Amino acid sequence: MGPGELIAVRHGESVANVLFERGRRDGIAVVLTGGGDADVPLSEAGRAQAARTGRRLAGREPPDAGVVSPYRRARETWDAIAGQVAALPPPRVDARLRDRDMGELYGLNETALRERAPAEAARLAEWDHRPPGGESLADVAARVREALGELTGARRVLLVAHDAVIVALRHVLSAGGERPGARPWPVPNASVSRWVREDGRLRLAAFGEVP
């Protein structure tokens, strides 16, 4: 049987999030350069956000198991939470919880996408649409479903990953395969989403809550 409670935290604000938000605010194209998605770190504000989330979680019964995306921003978020939560167990790193692979579109903000690939920009939120060389949200959900199947033997599990992963969790754990539609469910940085087991399955108790 799976856990009695699943707590999913999105990573804190990353340096890429900062650049993308600045581009959105100013209406300019942003293209990330250097390194890859797996190496993007938290911003200073993101580390503070993660610590606040840790303090919030510290007021509850501690998780007895943890799992984290291998990406740097997720691991740094875990470390910041662990600095606030006593007796948090070492996490298991699971590559299936990595962020959505955007393929040829990686590193482009919304303005850059509209300028360089307007057809792709219009379809990016579609559940089954796979950008060139990348993944659809359905692809992410398939690997998240597989990872969930291995979360056994623990009462409370803390999972730290990405917005696409947490959207996929909501889809996989909903009774009817709920989908976000044209406007994806918002998953703020360092937000907490929770599922609690009732009547034999995990049911959504909170989604995208920010401390």
Short mmCIF file of C-alpha atoms in Angstrom, two decimals:
data_model
loop_
_atom_site.label_atom_id
_atom_site.label_comp_id
_atom_site.label_asym_id
_atom_site.label_seq_id
_atom_site.Cartn_x
_atom_site.Cartn_y
_atom_site.Cartn_z
CA MET A 1 0.00 0.00 0.00
CA GLY A 2 1.15 3.55 -0.68
CA PRO A 3 1.61 6.31 1.90
CA GLY A 4 -1.12 7.69 4.10
CA GLU A 5 -0.07 11.22 3.20
CA LEU A 6 1.91 12.65 0.30
CA ILE A 7 3.37 16.15 0.63
CA ALA A 8 4.67 17.64 -2.62
CA VAL A 9 6.76 20.82 -2.62
CA ARG A 10 7.80 22.75 -5.70
CA HIS A 11 11.37 24.05 -5.60
CA GLY A 12 11.96 27.63 -4.51
CA GLU A 13 12.52 30.43 -6.97
CA SER A 14 15.41 29.61 -9.32
CA VAL A 15 17.71 32.03 -11.10
CA ALA A 16 15.90 31.07 -14.32
CA ASN A 17 12.57 31.97 -12.72
CA VAL A 18 13.99 35.41 -11.91
CA LEU A 19 15.10 36.00 -15.49
CA PHE A 20 11.82 34.75 -16.93
CA GLU A 21 9.75 36.90 -14.57
CA ARG A 22 11.82 39.95 -15.48
CA GLY A 23 11.26 39.21 -19.16
CA ARG A 24 7.52 38.78 -18.61
CA ARG A 25 7.30 42.04 -16.70
CA ASP A 26 9.29 44.00 -19.29
CA GLY A 27 7.90 42.19 -22.33
CA ILE A 28 11.32 41.13 -23.60
CA ALA A 29 12.64 37.85 -24.96
CA VAL A 30 14.86 35.81 -22.62
CA VAL A 31 17.03 32.91 -23.76
CA LEU A 32 18.97 30.98 -21.12
CA THR A 33 22.58 30.22 -21.99
CA GLY A 34 25.24 28.09 -20.36
CA GLY A 35 24.71 24.83 -18.52
CA GLY A 36 21.50 22.86 -18.72
CA ASP A 37 18.18 22.62 -16.93
CA ALA A 38 19.50 20.16 -14.36
CA ASP A 39 22.12 22.66 -13.16
CA VAL A 40 19.91 25.73 -12.55
CA PRO A 41 20.31 26.78 -8.88
CA LEU A 42 17.98 28.58 -6.50
CA SER A 43 18.09 32.34 -6.23
CA GLU A 44 18.73 33.94 -2.85
CA ALA A 45 14.99 34.55 -2.54
CA GLY A 46 14.36 30.93 -3.49
CA ARG A 47 16.52 29.69 -0.64
CA ALA A 48 14.58 31.89 1.76
CA GLN A 49 11.27 30.60 0.35
CA ALA A 50 12.38 27.00 0.83
CA ALA A 51 13.43 27.70 4.42
CA ARG A 52 10.00 29.25 5.13
CA THR A 53 8.34 26.14 3.74
CA GLY A 54 10.58 24.06 5.98
CA ARG A 55 9.49 26.04 9.03
CA ARG A 56 5.87 25.46 8.07
CA LEU A 57 6.44 21.73 7.73
CA ALA A 58 8.34 21.65 11.03
CA GLY A 59 5.06 22.24 12.84
CA ARG A 60 3.68 18.92 11.63
CA GLU A 61 4.55 15.29 12.20
CA PRO A 62 7.80 14.76 10.25
CA PRO A 63 7.78 12.64 7.08
CA ASP A 64 9.27 9.19 7.44
CA ALA A 65 10.40 9.00 3.81
CA GLY A 66 11.46 11.45 1.13
CA VAL A 67 12.05 11.56 -2.59
CA VAL A 68 13.54 14.36 -4.67
CA SER A 69 14.21 15.31 -8.27
CA PRO A 70 17.89 15.11 -9.25
CA TYR A 71 17.85 18.71 -10.49
CA ARG A 72 19.95 21.14 -8.48
CA ARG A 73 17.13 23.56 -7.61
CA ALA A 74 15.06 20.71 -6.15
CA ARG A 75 17.96 19.29 -4.14
CA GLU A 76 18.80 22.75 -2.79
CA THR A 77 15.16 23.14 -1.77
CA TRP A 78 15.27 19.81 0.05
CA ASP A 79 18.43 20.89 1.89
CA ALA A 80 16.81 24.17 2.97
CA ILE A 81 13.75 22.31 4.25
CA ALA A 82 15.96 19.78 6.04
CA GLY A 83 17.62 22.67 7.86
CA GLN A 84 14.26 23.45 9.49
CA VAL A 85 12.68 20.01 9.99
CA ALA A 86 14.17 17.82 12.71
CA ALA A 87 14.75 14.14 11.91
CA LEU A 88 13.97 14.49 8.20
CA PRO A 89 15.25 11.29 6.57
CA PRO A 90 17.75 11.39 3.70
CA PRO A 91 15.84 11.58 0.41
CA ARG A 92 15.91 9.08 -2.39
CA VAL A 93 16.80 10.77 -5.69
CA ASP A 94 14.43 9.71 -8.47
CA ALA A 95 15.13 10.83 -12.05
CA ARG A 96 11.48 10.26 -12.93
CA LEU A 97 10.67 13.39 -10.91
CA ARG A 98 12.80 15.64 -13.12
CA ASP A 99 11.23 18.68 -14.77
CA ARG A 100 9.47 18.49 -18.12
CA ASP A 101 11.95 18.22 -20.99
CA MET A 102 11.24 21.13 -23.32
CA GLY A 103 13.53 19.82 -26.06
CA GLU A 104 14.41 22.47 -28.63
CA LEU A 105 12.37 25.04 -26.70
CA TYR A 106 14.46 24.83 -23.53
CA GLY A 107 15.57 28.18 -22.17
CA LEU A 108 13.01 30.32 -24.02
CA ASN A 109 10.59 32.50 -22.10
CA GLU A 110 7.07 33.18 -23.38
CA THR A 111 8.10 36.20 -25.45
CA ALA A 112 11.01 34.34 -27.05
CA LEU A 113 8.71 31.39 -27.76
CA ARG A 114 6.15 33.59 -29.50
CA GLU A 115 8.87 35.21 -31.59
CA ARG A 116 10.74 32.05 -32.57
CA ALA A 117 8.07 29.35 -32.56
CA PRO A 118 4.57 30.87 -32.44
CA ALA A 119 2.84 27.60 -33.35
CA GLU A 120 4.60 25.82 -30.50
CA ALA A 121 3.86 28.64 -28.07
CA ALA A 122 0.15 28.31 -28.83
CA ARG A 123 0.12 24.58 -28.09
CA LEU A 124 2.56 24.27 -25.21
CA ALA A 125 -0.11 23.89 -22.51
CA GLU A 126 -1.95 21.13 -24.40
CA TRP A 127 -1.80 17.92 -22.38
CA ASP A 128 -0.70 15.65 -25.21
CA HIS A 129 1.43 18.09 -27.19
CA ARG A 130 5.10 17.17 -27.36
CA PRO A 131 7.47 20.00 -28.35
CA PRO A 132 10.27 19.07 -30.79
CA GLY A 133 12.70 16.82 -28.98
CA GLY A 134 10.83 17.20 -25.69
CA GLU A 135 8.00 15.81 -23.57
CA SER A 136 4.28 16.37 -23.32
CA LEU A 137 2.60 16.71 -19.94
CA ALA A 138 1.20 13.24 -20.61
CA ASP A 139 4.77 11.95 -20.88
CA VAL A 140 5.61 13.51 -17.52
CA ALA A 141 2.49 11.97 -15.98
CA ALA A 142 3.49 8.51 -17.23
CA ARG A 143 6.85 8.58 -15.44
CA VAL A 144 5.34 10.18 -12.34
CA ARG A 145 2.75 7.40 -12.20
CA GLU A 146 5.56 4.85 -12.32
CA ALA A 147 7.45 6.59 -9.52
CA LEU A 148 4.32 6.76 -7.37
CA GLY A 149 3.90 3.02 -7.64
CA GLU A 150 7.15 2.59 -5.72
CA LEU A 151 6.22 4.85 -2.78
CA THR A 152 5.42 2.04 -0.38
CA GLY A 153 6.28 1.27 3.21
CA ALA A 154 5.99 4.83 4.55
CA ARG A 155 3.17 6.67 6.31
CA ARG A 156 4.14 10.21 5.27
CA VAL A 157 6.23 10.99 2.20
CA LEU A 158 7.79 14.34 1.33
CA LEU A 159 8.40 14.86 -2.40
CA VAL A 160 10.34 17.86 -3.76
CA ALA A 161 10.22 18.46 -7.49
CA HIS A 162 8.85 20.81 -10.19
CA ASP A 163 5.58 22.42 -11.26
CA ALA A 164 5.06 19.98 -14.15
CA VAL A 165 5.60 17.03 -11.81
CA ILE A 166 3.08 18.35 -9.28
CA VAL A 167 0.53 19.03 -12.03
CA ALA A 168 1.13 15.44 -13.16
CA LEU A 169 0.60 14.20 -9.60
CA ARG A 170 -2.79 15.91 -9.47
CA HIS A 171 -3.76 14.25 -12.75
CA VAL A 172 -2.52 10.79 -11.76
CA LEU A 173 -4.10 10.83 -8.29
CA SER A 174 -7.49 12.23 -9.33
CA ALA A 175 -10.31 9.72 -9.66
CA GLY A 176 -11.10 10.59 -13.26
CA GLY A 177 -7.70 11.59 -14.60
CA GLU A 178 -8.36 15.31 -14.12
CA ARG A 179 -6.51 17.58 -16.56
CA PRO A 180 -5.68 21.28 -16.20
CA GLY A 181 -7.14 22.37 -19.54
CA ALA A 182 -5.94 25.45 -21.40
CA ARG A 183 -4.70 27.19 -18.24
CA PRO A 184 -2.45 24.91 -16.16
CA TRP A 185 -3.05 24.76 -12.42
CA PRO A 186 -0.73 27.29 -10.74
CA VAL A 187 2.06 25.78 -8.65
CA PRO A 188 3.95 28.67 -7.02
CA ASN A 189 7.59 28.37 -6.01
CA ALA A 190 8.06 26.60 -2.65
CA SER A 191 4.33 25.85 -2.48
CA VAL A 192 2.92 22.82 -0.69
CA SER A 193 0.38 20.39 -2.14
CA ARG A 194 -1.00 17.53 -0.04
CA TRP A 195 -2.87 14.30 -0.63
CA VAL A 196 -4.32 12.25 2.24
CA ARG A 197 -5.45 8.64 2.03
CA GLU A 198 -9.20 8.20 2.42
CA ASP A 199 -11.29 5.22 1.39
CA GLY A 200 -8.26 3.45 -0.01
CA ARG A 201 -6.82 6.21 -2.21
CA LEU A 202 -4.95 9.48 -1.93
CA ARG A 203 -7.30 12.45 -2.14
CA LEU A 204 -6.31 16.07 -2.71
CA ALA A 205 -6.34 18.08 0.53
CA ALA A 206 -4.45 21.22 -0.56
CA PHE A 207 -2.87 22.44 -3.78
CA GLY A 208 -0.22 25.08 -4.36
CA GLU A 209 -0.39 26.61 -0.89
CA VAL A 210 2.31 29.16 -0.08
CA PRO A 211 3.46 29.69 3.52
#
